Structures are given as structure tokens and as C-alpha cells.
Amino acid sequence: MVHRCGWEGDAPDYVAYHDTEWGVPEYDPRALWEKLILDGFQAGLSWITILRKRDAFRAAFAEFDPAVVATWGEADVQRLLADPGIIRHRGKIEATITNARAYLEVNEAIGFDKFLWNYVDGQPLQTNFSSRDQVPPKTKLSEQVSKDLRARGFKFVGPTIVYAFMEATGLVNDHITPCFRHTECAAMGR
């Protein structure tokens, strides 16, 4: 029997996400931005809701091309508010447009990937939690990253959202130690 983290349940799409994507170090700046946006949309909802709507989000947000999204205005907000395939929350939609503009500035200045990976010296932080109840919802580091993102104009990037993002993108390896992915993800850091 394969041991996993336990949060993924038994839904095949959720198990596949856990087994192949969650915790894998992500270095592509655009992919990092997409995941940050999706984690922002997840606030107050379950991740499986976002995961199952991810293709619709990609279609609605121009495949998460920040250069395109940054040009959007009220007509686009209205179009997205009418899209039943995504989470129709005005604040989160407007934040995505704002975050596209902030992303472009950070990416041009230093690289969005470098901005984020510098917090962990380019290597995923390795945790050694043996059960999910030991995993914190946020950390001092996620509080700092959140504060710095907000100072650069990002929205919907509170410390809990940022920590979930850090886990998802492999900035921190929070697969519990009995999980078969803990060691695999630990070996994936640059």
C-alpha cells in the first residue's frame, strides 16, 4: 500500500495532483504566477474546487498570460463575473488583473522566479513532519513573503495563501515523512 499525506482523499484527480504536482519545485515564472493566482482564488474554498476548474480558469484568463491579463479592464471583469466555469468573485478577479501588472514589474526587475526562490536560497525548504496536524497553516517566512508581495502591489496574498502556494510549488516540501513523495520531492531541488 502506498502511503500519502492524507489530505488528498481518494478522488482520482486529487490523488494524481498529490502524486505528480504538489510539492514539485516550480522554477518557471509564469507557472509560479498561475499557481499564486489559483491559490488566491482558493481562499475560503477547498483546493479540489479550484483543481477541477483549473482548465476553465486557464481559458478565462488567457492561459494565465500576465502580459494579456494586465491590459484588462472593467469589461473583462464583467465577462469573467458571467463565466460559470470559474469562481465569480469580483475581488479575486480584480486582484488577478492587479497581480498581472505587479508580476510584470517584478519579473522585469529581477525575475518572479528569482524573487521567490531567493527566500529559500534557491533550494526547497525540507520539513520533517510525520503527520498533517504538525504542518502549520502559515510560517514567519510566508508572512514575510506575503508582506513583500503586498508591498509590490499584489493582492490576495495573505500569509496562509502564500504558505499553501509555497507548499504547492515546492518552495517548501511539506509532504509528511511517511508519504512516498517526501523523499522524491526532496531530491528534485536544484
Short mmCIF file of C-alpha atoms in Angstrom, two decimals:
data_model
loop_
_atom_site.label_atom_id
_atom_site.label_comp_id
_atom_site.label_asym_id
_atom_site.label_seq_id
_atom_site.Cartn_x
_atom_site.Cartn_y
_atom_site.Cartn_z
CA MET A 1 0.00 0.00 0.00
CA VAL A 2 1.28 3.45 -0.94
CA HIS A 3 1.37 5.95 1.93
CA ARG A 4 0.36 9.51 1.10
CA CYS A 5 -0.14 12.74 3.05
CA GLY A 6 -3.82 12.10 3.74
CA TRP A 7 -5.34 15.39 2.56
CA GLU A 8 -5.83 14.14 -0.99
CA GLY A 9 -8.62 11.68 -0.15
CA ASP A 10 -9.48 9.13 -2.79
CA ALA A 11 -10.74 11.25 -5.71
CA PRO A 12 -8.56 10.21 -8.68
CA ASP A 13 -7.85 13.79 -9.82
CA TYR A 14 -6.87 14.85 -6.31
CA VAL A 15 -4.63 11.80 -5.83
CA ALA A 16 -2.98 12.48 -9.21
CA TYR A 17 -2.35 16.10 -8.20
CA HIS A 18 -0.75 14.96 -4.94
CA ASP A 19 1.31 12.25 -6.66
CA THR A 20 2.62 14.26 -9.60
CA GLU A 21 2.39 18.00 -8.99
CA TRP A 22 2.03 19.16 -5.37
CA GLY A 23 5.40 19.88 -3.82
CA VAL A 24 7.36 19.61 -7.06
CA PRO A 25 9.79 22.56 -7.27
CA GLU A 26 8.48 25.02 -9.88
CA TYR A 27 11.00 27.38 -11.45
CA ASP A 28 9.03 28.77 -14.38
CA PRO A 29 8.00 32.36 -13.51
CA ARG A 30 4.72 32.24 -15.44
CA ALA A 31 3.74 28.91 -13.91
CA LEU A 32 4.55 30.30 -10.46
CA TRP A 33 2.27 33.27 -11.14
CA GLU A 34 -0.57 30.99 -12.29
CA LYS A 35 -0.30 28.93 -9.12
CA LEU A 36 -0.23 32.03 -6.93
CA ILE A 37 -3.40 33.29 -8.62
CA LEU A 38 -5.14 29.93 -8.22
CA ASP A 39 -4.19 29.80 -4.55
CA GLY A 40 -5.73 33.26 -4.17
CA PHE A 41 -8.96 32.03 -5.75
CA GLN A 42 -8.91 29.06 -3.37
CA ALA A 43 -9.20 31.30 -0.28
CA GLY A 44 -12.31 30.19 1.58
CA LEU A 45 -12.81 27.16 -0.67
CA SER A 46 -11.36 23.68 -0.97
CA TRP A 47 -8.43 23.14 -3.32
CA ILE A 48 -10.27 20.39 -5.18
CA THR A 49 -12.82 23.01 -6.29
CA ILE A 50 -10.03 25.04 -7.91
CA LEU A 51 -8.27 21.97 -9.28
CA ARG A 52 -11.43 20.85 -11.06
CA LYS A 53 -11.95 24.33 -12.50
CA ARG A 54 -8.30 24.87 -13.48
CA ASP A 55 -8.86 24.34 -17.22
CA ALA A 56 -11.77 26.80 -17.16
CA PHE A 57 -9.57 29.30 -15.29
CA ARG A 58 -6.86 28.89 -17.91
CA ALA A 59 -9.33 29.52 -20.71
CA ALA A 60 -10.89 32.51 -18.93
CA PHE A 61 -7.54 34.11 -18.06
CA ALA A 62 -5.78 33.79 -21.44
CA GLU A 63 -3.77 30.74 -20.32
CA PHE A 64 -2.54 32.90 -17.44
CA ASP A 65 -0.52 35.14 -19.71
CA PRO A 66 0.20 38.10 -17.42
CA ALA A 67 1.02 40.40 -20.34
CA VAL A 68 -2.52 39.89 -21.65
CA VAL A 69 -4.31 39.94 -18.29
CA ALA A 70 -2.51 43.15 -17.27
CA THR A 71 -4.29 45.04 -20.07
CA TRP A 72 -7.79 44.08 -18.94
CA GLY A 73 -10.38 46.47 -17.56
CA GLU A 74 -13.98 46.58 -16.37
CA ALA A 75 -15.42 44.91 -19.49
CA ASP A 76 -13.19 41.91 -18.83
CA VAL A 77 -14.17 41.86 -15.16
CA GLN A 78 -17.84 41.74 -16.23
CA ARG A 79 -17.10 38.96 -18.73
CA LEU A 80 -15.36 36.92 -16.02
CA LEU A 81 -18.15 37.55 -13.50
CA ALA A 82 -20.52 35.93 -16.01
CA ASP A 83 -18.29 32.86 -16.56
CA PRO A 84 -19.81 29.87 -14.70
CA GLY A 85 -16.61 27.86 -15.17
CA ILE A 86 -14.60 29.90 -12.66
CA ILE A 87 -15.06 31.32 -9.18
CA ARG A 88 -17.02 34.52 -9.81
CA HIS A 89 -15.67 36.77 -7.09
CA ARG A 90 -15.13 40.38 -8.12
CA GLY A 91 -12.33 40.99 -5.62
CA LYS A 92 -10.37 37.94 -6.74
CA ILE A 93 -10.88 38.73 -10.42
CA GLU A 94 -9.76 42.33 -9.96
CA ALA A 95 -6.82 41.13 -7.87
CA THR A 96 -5.74 38.85 -10.73
CA ILE A 97 -5.56 41.82 -13.09
CA THR A 98 -3.68 43.87 -10.50
CA ASN A 99 -1.37 40.93 -9.83
CA ALA A 100 -0.61 40.58 -13.54
CA ARG A 101 0.66 44.15 -13.54
CA ALA A 102 2.68 43.59 -10.35
CA TYR A 103 4.08 40.35 -11.76
CA LEU A 104 5.29 42.10 -14.92
CA GLU A 105 7.14 44.70 -12.84
CA VAL A 106 8.80 42.11 -10.58
CA ASN A 107 9.59 39.78 -13.46
CA GLU A 108 11.23 42.57 -15.45
CA ALA A 109 13.20 43.89 -12.48
CA ILE A 110 14.56 40.64 -11.03
CA GLY A 111 12.56 37.69 -12.33
CA PHE A 112 9.49 36.45 -10.48
CA ASP A 113 11.15 33.07 -10.02
CA LYS A 114 14.30 34.59 -8.55
CA PHE A 115 12.23 36.87 -6.32
CA LEU A 116 10.51 33.84 -4.79
CA TRP A 117 13.36 31.33 -4.75
CA ASN A 118 15.69 33.85 -3.11
CA TYR A 119 13.62 33.45 0.09
CA VAL A 120 14.86 29.85 0.34
CA ASP A 121 18.33 30.38 -1.15
CA GLY A 122 17.28 28.57 -4.32
CA GLN A 123 16.62 25.26 -2.54
CA PRO A 124 13.31 23.88 -1.29
CA LEU A 125 12.96 24.01 2.47
CA GLN A 126 12.76 20.47 3.78
CA THR A 127 10.38 19.79 6.63
CA ASN A 128 10.17 16.56 8.56
CA PHE A 129 6.59 16.47 9.76
CA SER A 130 5.34 12.96 10.42
CA SER A 131 1.64 13.91 10.33
CA ARG A 132 -0.50 16.61 8.72
CA ASP A 133 -1.55 18.02 12.08
CA GLN A 134 2.04 19.17 12.59
CA VAL A 135 2.03 21.26 9.40
CA PRO A 136 1.38 24.94 10.15
CA PRO A 137 -1.12 27.00 8.13
CA LYS A 138 1.49 29.76 7.83
CA THR A 139 5.04 30.49 8.93
CA LYS A 140 7.19 33.53 9.63
CA LEU A 141 8.63 33.10 6.14
CA SER A 142 5.19 33.06 4.49
CA GLU A 143 4.32 36.17 6.50
CA GLN A 144 7.44 37.90 5.13
CA VAL A 145 6.81 36.79 1.54
CA SER A 146 3.20 37.95 1.86
CA LYS A 147 4.29 41.32 3.20
CA ASP A 148 6.83 41.76 0.40
CA LEU A 149 4.35 40.75 -2.30
CA ARG A 150 1.79 43.23 -0.97
CA ALA A 151 4.47 45.95 -0.89
CA ARG A 152 4.97 45.27 -4.61
CA GLY A 153 1.26 45.66 -5.32
CA PHE A 154 -0.03 42.08 -5.13
CA LYS A 155 -3.45 41.32 -3.63
CA PHE A 156 -5.00 38.15 -2.17
CA VAL A 157 -1.57 37.05 -1.00
CA GLY A 158 -2.03 36.70 2.75
CA PRO A 159 0.40 34.51 4.70
CA THR A 160 -1.87 31.44 4.66
CA ILE A 161 -2.40 31.69 0.90
CA VAL A 162 1.33 32.23 0.41
CA TYR A 163 2.18 29.19 2.54
CA ALA A 164 -0.20 26.98 0.56
CA PHE A 165 1.43 28.35 -2.60
CA MET A 166 4.91 27.62 -1.21
CA GLU A 167 3.87 24.03 -0.50
CA ALA A 168 2.27 23.56 -3.91
CA THR A 169 5.26 24.93 -5.82
CA GLY A 170 7.90 23.08 -3.85
CA LEU A 171 9.44 26.11 -2.17
CA VAL A 172 8.81 24.05 0.95
CA ASN A 173 8.49 20.26 0.98
CA ASP A 174 5.57 19.59 3.30
CA HIS A 175 4.89 16.04 2.20
CA ILE A 176 4.84 14.22 5.52
CA THR A 177 7.79 11.89 6.05
CA PRO A 178 5.79 8.63 5.71
CA CYS A 179 4.48 9.83 2.32
CA PHE A 180 6.26 8.29 -0.65
CA ARG A 181 6.54 11.76 -2.24
CA HIS A 182 8.54 13.28 0.64
CA THR A 183 11.85 11.76 -0.45
CA GLU A 184 11.06 12.11 -4.17
CA CYS A 185 10.30 15.82 -3.89
CA ALA A 186 13.32 16.38 -1.62
CA ALA A 187 15.53 15.06 -4.43
CA MET A 188 14.06 17.43 -7.03
CA GLY A 189 15.56 20.70 -5.77
CA ARG A 190 18.18 22.34 -7.93
#
